[in-house]
């Protein structure tokens, strides 16, 4: 008899394989935007509300990621505190303008917005406001989930509709993988795994694109190496200082 965890493993592997087989072209297009942004001295902003912020945060200020990535972590909408309130905050239309203005997004910056459903208000709002300022937008969202739900934004648009490049995370409606006979709901969320897989795929591809152009991007060493190498510590500090005045969450 197959264990529940084995069913979950199989579901995750199936989703990742589907992303590879159906989204590679979109990932390459998005990586091209990221490489151009980096080459031109821009900041790659990431944004998500609720649990989608985990994907945005996963590529920010950590070893093996580009140093010009900035996770916009709006405290009232991440769920780090007062999580039930954040559910209402992420539905405030007009908040996107405040967030974009506060973080001063402008070209050559780009923005990656993560929303599994693709129908929640603030992620759409942020994407639309960034686009108005000429900032290219990449979205990571579930196309099936978006098609299943009605958008909450008064524009009638969904996140994938307002992105320059929309990447399907290939996650199922309901964002869960395993069914149990005695439970009415499935168990085992999948969108964070899929979203982080896509986000890191974007990074490695954009780095390769830059290196092929003869450009060596700023990439952080894993911080644990600093305990054994003064050179690593100095390198990481140098590139942190480089972006400190431009990234508000550093």
XYZ file of N, CA and C in Angstrom, residues 53-250:
594
model
N 4.422 34.980 -0.072
C 5.599 35.794 0.255
C 6.801 34.908 0.553
N 6.562 33.641 0.899
C 7.667 32.728 1.190
C 8.552 32.529 -0.032
N 7.934 32.499 -1.202
C 8.694 32.358 -2.444
C 9.493 33.626 -2.707
N 8.852 34.780 -2.474
C 9.549 36.055 -2.653
C 10.752 36.156 -1.724
N 10.593 35.706 -0.506
C 11.655 35.806 0.501
C 12.755 34.773 0.277
N 12.403 33.662 -0.332
C 13.334 32.541 -0.476
C 14.538 32.875 -1.349
N 14.410 33.881 -2.197
C 15.521 34.238 -3.094
C 16.185 35.560 -2.708
N 15.897 36.040 -1.519
C 16.394 37.348 -1.082
C 17.472 37.194 -0.020
N 18.647 37.833 -0.261
C 19.748 37.914 0.695
C 20.084 36.546 1.299
N 20.386 35.612 0.408
C 20.813 34.295 0.856
C 21.885 33.785 -0.094
N 22.650 32.798 0.363
C 23.671 32.227 -0.481
C 23.086 31.675 -1.762
N 23.818 31.854 -2.847
C 23.508 31.299 -4.165
C 22.479 32.103 -4.937
N 22.102 33.294 -4.449
C 21.149 34.120 -5.188
C 21.799 35.435 -5.613
N 21.187 36.055 -6.606
C 21.662 37.351 -7.083
C 21.521 38.402 -5.984
N 22.516 39.240 -5.867
C 22.522 40.238 -4.800
C 21.599 41.419 -5.080
N 21.180 41.578 -6.328
C 20.283 42.694 -6.656
C 18.815 42.298 -6.582
N 18.528 41.208 -5.879
C 17.135 40.821 -5.636
C 16.659 41.449 -4.331
N 15.454 41.984 -4.365
C 14.855 42.639 -3.205
C 13.453 42.080 -2.989
N 13.242 41.438 -1.857
C 11.903 40.948 -1.515
C 11.115 42.063 -0.838
N 10.019 42.460 -1.470
C 9.107 43.431 -0.862
C 8.213 42.659 0.100
N 8.483 42.802 1.388
C 7.758 42.047 2.410
C 6.872 43.020 3.194
N 5.679 43.250 2.687
C 4.750 44.160 3.333
C 4.262 43.518 4.641
N 4.642 44.056 5.808
C 4.376 43.387 7.083
C 2.909 43.054 7.334
N 2.018 43.912 6.863
C 0.595 43.686 7.138
C -0.008 42.588 6.277
N 0.771 42.082 5.300
C 0.208 41.130 4.338
C 0.952 39.811 4.248
N 2.046 39.656 5.008
C 2.803 38.406 4.919
C 2.234 37.307 5.801
N 1.579 37.694 6.890
C 1.100 36.693 7.841
C 2.131 36.322 8.884
N 3.267 37.038 8.930
C 4.245 36.774 9.984
C 3.656 37.064 11.360
N 2.746 38.016 11.408
C 2.043 38.342 12.647
C 0.603 38.699 12.291
N -0.297 38.464 13.224
C -1.716 38.795 13.015
C -2.207 38.235 11.676
N -2.012 36.946 11.513
C -2.200 36.314 10.210
C -3.636 36.390 9.703
N -4.607 36.308 10.605
C -5.996 36.380 10.131
C -6.339 37.776 9.613
N -5.669 38.806 10.160
C -5.883 40.161 9.656
C -5.287 40.330 8.266
N -4.162 39.666 8.017
C -3.486 39.811 6.724
C -4.367 39.338 5.572
N -5.266 38.414 5.857
C -6.184 37.922 4.823
C -7.053 39.047 4.265
N -7.375 40.018 5.121
C -8.188 41.163 4.692
C -7.320 42.269 4.098
N -6.119 42.426 4.640
C -5.226 43.468 4.145
C -4.838 43.233 2.691
N -4.670 41.959 2.297
C -4.250 41.656 0.933
C -5.390 41.812 -0.078
N -6.539 42.252 0.408
C -7.679 42.499 -0.479
C -8.025 43.993 -0.583
N -7.089 44.856 -0.158
C -7.328 46.301 -0.186
C -6.890 46.881 -1.529
N -7.835 47.145 -2.391
C -7.492 47.733 -3.682
C -6.985 49.160 -3.473
N -5.926 49.502 -4.168
C -5.268 50.785 -3.990
C -3.981 50.658 -3.199
N -3.841 49.559 -2.453
C -2.620 49.346 -1.672
C -1.414 49.145 -2.578
N -1.653 48.601 -3.763
C -0.560 48.364 -4.691
C 0.187 49.626 -5.047
N -0.539 50.713 -5.229
C 0.090 51.996 -5.564
C 0.999 52.455 -4.432
N 0.543 52.325 -3.199
C 1.345 52.731 -2.041
C 2.619 51.907 -1.942
N 2.497 50.600 -2.161
C 3.653 49.700 -2.054
C 4.681 50.018 -3.132
N 4.228 50.178 -4.351
C 5.134 50.467 -5.468
C 5.807 51.825 -5.289
N 5.041 52.807 -4.849
C 5.616 54.137 -4.634
C 6.623 54.128 -3.488
N 6.310 53.427 -2.415
C 7.207 53.393 -1.255
C 8.557 52.781 -1.621
N 8.525 51.720 -2.408
C 9.769 51.044 -2.784
C 10.385 51.622 -4.057
N 9.733 52.638 -4.617
C 10.292 53.438 -5.709
C 10.689 52.599 -6.919
N 9.798 51.737 -7.332
C 10.074 50.920 -8.510
C 10.094 51.775 -9.763
N 11.112 51.586 -10.571
C 11.222 52.290 -11.847
C 12.204 51.525 -12.724
N 12.091 51.668 -14.058
C 13.045 51.000 -14.946
C 14.476 51.451 -14.629
N 15.465 50.582 -14.754
C 15.402 49.238 -15.344
C 15.003 48.137 -14.372
N 14.443 48.495 -13.202
C 13.966 47.468 -12.275
C 12.925 46.578 -12.951
N 12.792 45.361 -12.430
C 11.682 44.494 -12.829
C 11.030 43.948 -11.567
N 9.883 43.325 -11.732
C 9.104 42.833 -10.595
C 8.620 41.417 -10.862
N 8.836 40.533 -9.884
C 8.282 39.183 -9.926
C 7.178 39.112 -8.877
N 5.951 38.820 -9.313
C 4.817 38.733 -8.398
C 4.366 37.279 -8.310
N 4.219 36.813 -7.078
C 3.813 35.429 -6.850
C 2.430 35.410 -6.211
N 1.514 34.687 -6.838
C 0.177 34.480 -6.270
C -0.356 33.179 -6.834
N -0.549 32.185 -5.983
C -0.974 30.879 -6.486
C -2.314 30.960 -7.197
N -3.287 31.639 -6.586
C -4.604 31.744 -7.209
C -4.609 32.732 -8.359
N -3.785 33.769 -8.253
C -3.730 34.776 -9.305
C -4.940 35.683 -9.361
N -5.776 35.625 -8.346
C -7.028 36.383 -8.351
C -7.158 37.346 -7.178
N -6.189 37.336 -6.288
C -6.256 38.197 -5.109
C -5.895 39.635 -5.486
N -6.418 40.590 -4.754
C -6.377 41.985 -5.190
C -4.983 42.598 -5.182
N -4.290 42.561 -4.058
C -3.044 43.322 -3.945
C -1.959 42.839 -4.914
N -1.729 41.543 -5.105
C -0.733 41.145 -6.109
C -1.041 41.704 -7.502
N -2.307 41.684 -7.890
C -2.704 42.255 -9.181
C -2.478 43.763 -9.174
N -2.856 44.394 -8.082
C -2.706 45.840 -7.926
C -1.246 46.259 -8.044
N -0.361 45.536 -7.368
C 1.067 45.845 -7.408
C 1.609 45.673 -8.831
N 1.210 44.590 -9.479
C 1.664 44.336 -10.854
C 1.201 45.438 -11.799
N -0.044 45.862 -11.670
C -0.586 46.897 -12.542
C 0.102 48.231 -12.315
N 0.350 48.568 -11.049
C 1.012 49.836 -10.742
C 2.454 49.845 -11.239
N 3.141 48.713 -11.120
C 4.507 48.631 -11.626
C 4.523 48.808 -13.138
N 3.579 48.182 -13.808
C 3.497 48.291 -15.272
C 3.278 49.729 -15.715
N 2.463 50.472 -14.954
C 2.215 51.876 -15.285
C 3.496 52.688 -15.270
N 4.464 52.241 -14.468
C 5.728 52.957 -14.346
C 6.793 52.415 -15.301
N 6.382 51.544 -16.205
C 7.309 50.994 -17.185
C 8.159 49.853 -16.682
N 7.798 49.298 -15.526
C 8.539 48.180 -14.942
C 7.989 46.873 -15.505
N 8.867 46.025 -16.043
C 8.451 44.733 -16.572
C 8.032 43.814 -15.419
N 6.968 43.049 -15.655
C 6.405 42.198 -14.606
C 6.438 40.732 -15.035
N 6.917 39.904 -14.130
C 6.881 38.449 -14.286
C 5.930 37.913 -13.228
N 5.041 37.022 -13.599
C 4.140 36.429 -12.605
C 4.387 34.928 -12.488
N 4.241 34.424 -11.266
C 4.267 32.985 -10.992
C 2.930 32.653 -10.357
N 2.117 31.878 -11.061
C 0.740 31.645 -10.631
C 0.220 30.343 -11.222
N -0.855 29.823 -10.679
C -1.474 28.617 -11.216
C -2.535 28.999 -12.248
N -2.311 28.639 -13.484
C -3.278 28.972 -14.524
C -4.612 28.261 -14.296
N -4.572 27.009 -13.850
C -5.811 26.266 -13.596
C -6.604 26.896 -12.464
N -5.918 27.275 -11.409
C -6.586 27.885 -10.259
C -7.196 29.234 -10.662
N -6.446 30.006 -11.427
C -6.935 31.309 -11.872
C -8.186 31.161 -12.727
N -8.199 30.154 -13.573
C -9.357 29.926 -14.442
C -10.570 29.473 -13.641
N -10.321 28.820 -12.535
C -11.407 28.273 -11.700
C -12.093 29.355 -10.869
N -11.334 30.385 -10.481
C -11.855 31.413 -9.587
C -12.141 32.715 -10.329
N -13.033 33.500 -9.774
C -13.314 34.839 -10.291
C -12.372 35.818 -9.613
N -11.766 36.711 -10.396
C -10.853 37.682 -9.809
C -11.588 38.616 -8.854
N -10.883 39.028 -7.794
C -11.440 39.964 -6.827
C -11.156 41.413 -7.210
N -10.280 41.625 -8.190
C -9.899 42.974 -8.586
C -10.977 43.582 -9.479
N -11.304 44.852 -9.240
C -12.401 45.483 -9.979
C -12.095 45.660 -11.469
N -10.824 45.550 -11.843
C -10.464 45.648 -13.258
C -10.942 44.438 -14.050
N -11.261 43.364 -13.336
C -11.649 42.122 -13.998
C -10.460 41.296 -14.459
N -9.265 41.801 -14.187
C -8.056 41.109 -14.635
C -7.520 40.163 -13.566
N -6.794 39.171 -14.041
C -6.099 38.241 -13.176
C -4.604 38.504 -13.308
N -3.821 37.965 -12.376
C -2.397 38.269 -12.353
C -1.718 37.909 -13.671
N -2.056 36.772 -14.233
C -1.406 36.352 -15.472
C -1.732 37.299 -16.636
N -2.843 38.037 -16.511
C -3.253 38.957 -17.581
C -2.445 40.253 -17.581
N -1.829 40.589 -16.456
C -1.148 41.882 -16.342
C 0.370 41.729 -16.293
N 0.869 40.523 -16.560
C 2.309 40.272 -16.539
C 2.875 40.280 -17.957
N 4.102 40.745 -18.097
C 4.797 40.664 -19.379
C 5.160 39.222 -19.704
N 5.511 38.464 -18.665
C 5.747 37.028 -18.803
C 5.021 36.334 -17.660
N 4.083 35.454 -17.989
C 3.329 34.717 -16.979
C 3.804 33.270 -16.964
N 4.222 32.807 -15.795
C 4.713 31.434 -15.638
C 3.698 30.640 -14.827
N 3.277 29.519 -15.379
C 2.316 28.632 -14.718
C 3.064 27.727 -13.747
N 2.682 27.760 -12.464
C 3.330 26.873 -11.503
C 2.777 25.450 -11.557
N 1.776 25.234 -12.410
C 1.232 23.900 -12.696
C 0.634 23.216 -11.469
N 0.223 24.016 -10.490
C -0.355 23.461 -9.272
C -1.861 23.270 -9.430
N -2.420 22.282 -8.730
C -3.843 21.976 -8.873
C -4.731 22.970 -8.143
N -5.976 23.012 -8.538
C -6.980 23.817 -7.835
C -7.059 23.342 -6.383
N -6.984 24.285 -5.472
C -7.028 23.929 -4.051
C -5.663 23.835 -3.409
N -4.602 23.796 -4.235
C -3.231 23.798 -3.723
C -2.979 22.688 -2.706
N -3.376 21.471 -3.049
C -3.130 20.337 -2.165
C -3.056 19.065 -2.998
N -2.356 18.059 -2.458
C -1.980 16.912 -3.282
C -2.634 15.582 -2.897
N -2.905 15.356 -1.614
C -3.250 14.009 -1.158
C -4.668 13.961 -0.607
N -5.434 13.003 -1.076
C -6.814 12.798 -0.611
C -6.858 11.687 0.437
N -7.735 11.862 1.419
C -7.998 10.839 2.431
C -9.487 10.545 2.448
N -9.820 9.310 2.594
C -11.219 8.881 2.530
C -12.073 9.554 3.601
N -11.490 9.808 4.771
C -12.262 10.357 5.883
C -12.174 11.868 6.015
N -11.574 12.528 5.034
C -11.473 13.983 5.078
C -12.085 14.591 3.818
N -12.840 15.685 3.970
C -13.449 16.315 2.792
C -12.461 17.160 1.990
N -11.324 17.490 2.581
C -10.311 18.327 1.908
C -9.030 17.530 1.693
N -8.261 17.934 0.690
C -6.956 17.319 0.467
C -5.931 17.896 1.446
N -4.792 17.239 1.539
C -3.721 17.626 2.452
C -2.403 17.681 1.664
N -1.534 18.591 2.060
C -0.211 18.660 1.439
C -0.110 19.757 0.398
N 0.190 20.983 0.844
C 0.304 22.113 -0.077
C 1.487 21.922 -1.019
N 1.367 22.465 -2.222
C 2.399 22.257 -3.243
C 2.929 23.551 -3.857
N 2.225 24.660 -3.693
C 2.579 25.873 -4.436
C 3.905 26.494 -3.985
N 4.266 26.346 -2.714
C 5.530 26.919 -2.255
C 6.714 26.173 -2.860
N 6.611 24.858 -2.910
C 7.665 24.056 -3.536
C 7.799 24.425 -5.010
N 6.671 24.478 -5.703
C 6.685 24.799 -7.135
C 7.179 26.212 -7.389
N 6.720 27.157 -6.572
C 7.112 28.543 -6.750
C 8.600 28.754 -6.525
N 9.144 28.146 -5.486
C 10.579 28.284 -5.212
C 11.406 27.602 -6.302
N 10.916 26.480 -6.797
C 11.588 25.795 -7.904
C 11.698 26.721 -9.112
N 10.610 27.394 -9.424
C 10.607 28.333 -10.557
C 11.528 29.514 -10.268
N 11.421 30.086 -9.081
C 12.214 31.277 -8.741
C 13.708 31.002 -8.840
N 14.152 29.869 -8.312
C 15.578 29.546 -8.377
C 15.991 29.145 -9.792
N 15.071 28.557 -10.554
C 15.349 28.273 -11.963
C 15.593 29.570 -12.724
N 14.803 30.590 -12.413
C 14.985 31.903 -13.035
C 16.359 32.475 -12.719
N 16.796 32.306 -11.490
C 18.089 32.849 -11.088
C 19.227 32.154 -11.823
N 19.238 30.817 -11.812
C 20.368 30.128 -12.437
C 20.400 30.396 -13.942
N 19.219 30.517 -14.565
C 19.199 30.792 -15.998
C 19.657 32.208 -16.307
N 19.246 33.156 -15.481
C 19.673 34.540 -15.715
C 21.176 34.687 -15.489
N 21.729 33.970 -14.517
C 23.181 34.001 -14.290
C 23.909 33.432 -15.505
N 23.407 32.322 -16.029
C 24.042 31.757 -17.226
C 23.974 32.740 -18.392
N 22.820 33.380 -18.568
C 22.670 34.362 -19.647
C 23.703 35.479 -19.519
N 23.902 35.961 -18.293
C 24.857 37.048 -18.060
C 26.297 36.597 -18.330
N 26.642 35.429 -17.860
C 28.001 34.932 -18.057
C 28.304 34.737 -19.540
N 27.303 34.316 -20.293
C 27.485 34.155 -21.739
C 27.744 35.493 -22.423
N 27.293 36.575 -21.781
C 27.524 37.918 -22.320
C 28.801 38.547 -21.769
N 29.529 37.750 -20.993
C 30.774 38.259 -20.421
C 30.572 39.115 -19.189
N 29.411 38.999 -18.560
C 29.091 39.793 -17.377
C 29.064 38.874 -16.158
N 29.856 39.197 -15.144
C 29.894 38.412 -13.917
C 29.001 39.071 -12.874
N 27.823 38.499 -12.601
C 26.885 39.138 -11.673
C 27.305 38.955 -10.214
N 26.765 39.807 -9.360
C 26.988 39.673 -7.916
C 26.098 38.559 -7.375
N 26.726 37.532 -6.826
C 26.008 36.403 -6.228
C 26.581 36.175 -4.837
N 25.708 36.009 -3.857
C 26.163 35.801 -2.484
C 26.728 34.400 -2.285
N 27.826 34.323 -1.515
C 28.258 33.054 -0.956
C 27.288 32.657 0.160
N 27.179 31.367 0.426
C 26.436 30.936 1.601
C 27.107 31.502 2.840
N 26.323 32.097 3.722
C 26.860 32.788 4.892
C 27.676 31.908 5.810
N 27.409 30.600 5.823
C 28.147 29.712 6.729
C 29.631 29.641 6.386
N 29.973 29.931 5.115
C 31.377 29.914 4.719
C 32.163 31.047 5.362
N 31.472 32.082 5.829
C 32.174 33.232 6.399
C 32.920 32.865 7.671
N 32.472 31.818 8.361
C 33.128 31.408 9.604
C 34.531 30.884 9.345
N 34.800 30.444 8.133
C 36.090 29.834 7.823
C 36.888 30.604 6.771
N 36.309 31.717 6.295
C 37.007 32.449 5.238
C 36.769 33.941 5.378
N 37.847 34.662 5.669
C 37.759 36.120 5.761
C 37.419 36.710 4.398
N 37.899 36.087 3.341
C 37.634 36.580 1.989
C 36.153 36.514 1.655
N 35.506 35.411 2.051
C 34.065 35.262 1.811
C 33.296 36.312 2.598
N 33.679 36.514 3.854
C 33.008 37.520 4.680
C 33.132 38.907 4.064
N 34.311 39.250 3.609
C 34.543 40.562 3.013
C 33.794 40.716 1.698
N 33.757 39.635 0.916
C 33.035 39.672 -0.358
C 31.539 39.899 -0.126
N 30.943 39.109 0.756
C 29.510 39.258 1.034
C 29.185 40.639 1.576
N 30.048 41.154 2.451
C 29.804 42.482 3.015
C 29.924 43.560 1.950
N 30.858 43.385 1.046
C 31.068 44.364 -0.016
C 29.834 44.483 -0.898
N 29.258 43.351 -1.294
C 28.097 43.452 -2.185
C 26.815 43.808 -1.408
N 26.769 43.492 -0.122
C 25.653 43.975 0.697
C 25.697 45.498 0.771
N 26.873 46.044 1.013
C 27.038 47.502 1.057
C 26.675 48.146 -0.280
N 26.990 47.469 -1.354
C 26.720 47.996 -2.690
C 25.234 48.277 -2.896
N 24.390 47.408 -2.339
C 22.948 47.535 -2.570
C 22.186 48.086 -1.361
N 22.905 48.360 -0.272
C 22.241 48.738 0.968
C 21.377 49.987 0.829
N 21.859 50.961 0.101
C 21.107 52.210 -0.041
C 20.001 52.111 -1.077
N 19.928 51.012 -1.817
C 18.938 50.886 -2.887
C 17.846 49.871 -2.560
N 18.109 49.010 -1.586
C 17.144 47.970 -1.219
C 16.653 48.244 0.190
N 15.394 48.579 0.330
C 14.893 49.067 1.613
C 14.843 47.995 2.696
N 14.808 46.729 2.312
C 14.732 45.678 3.320
C 16.088 45.099 3.710
N 17.176 45.674 3.194
C 18.505 45.228 3.631
C 18.850 45.882 4.978
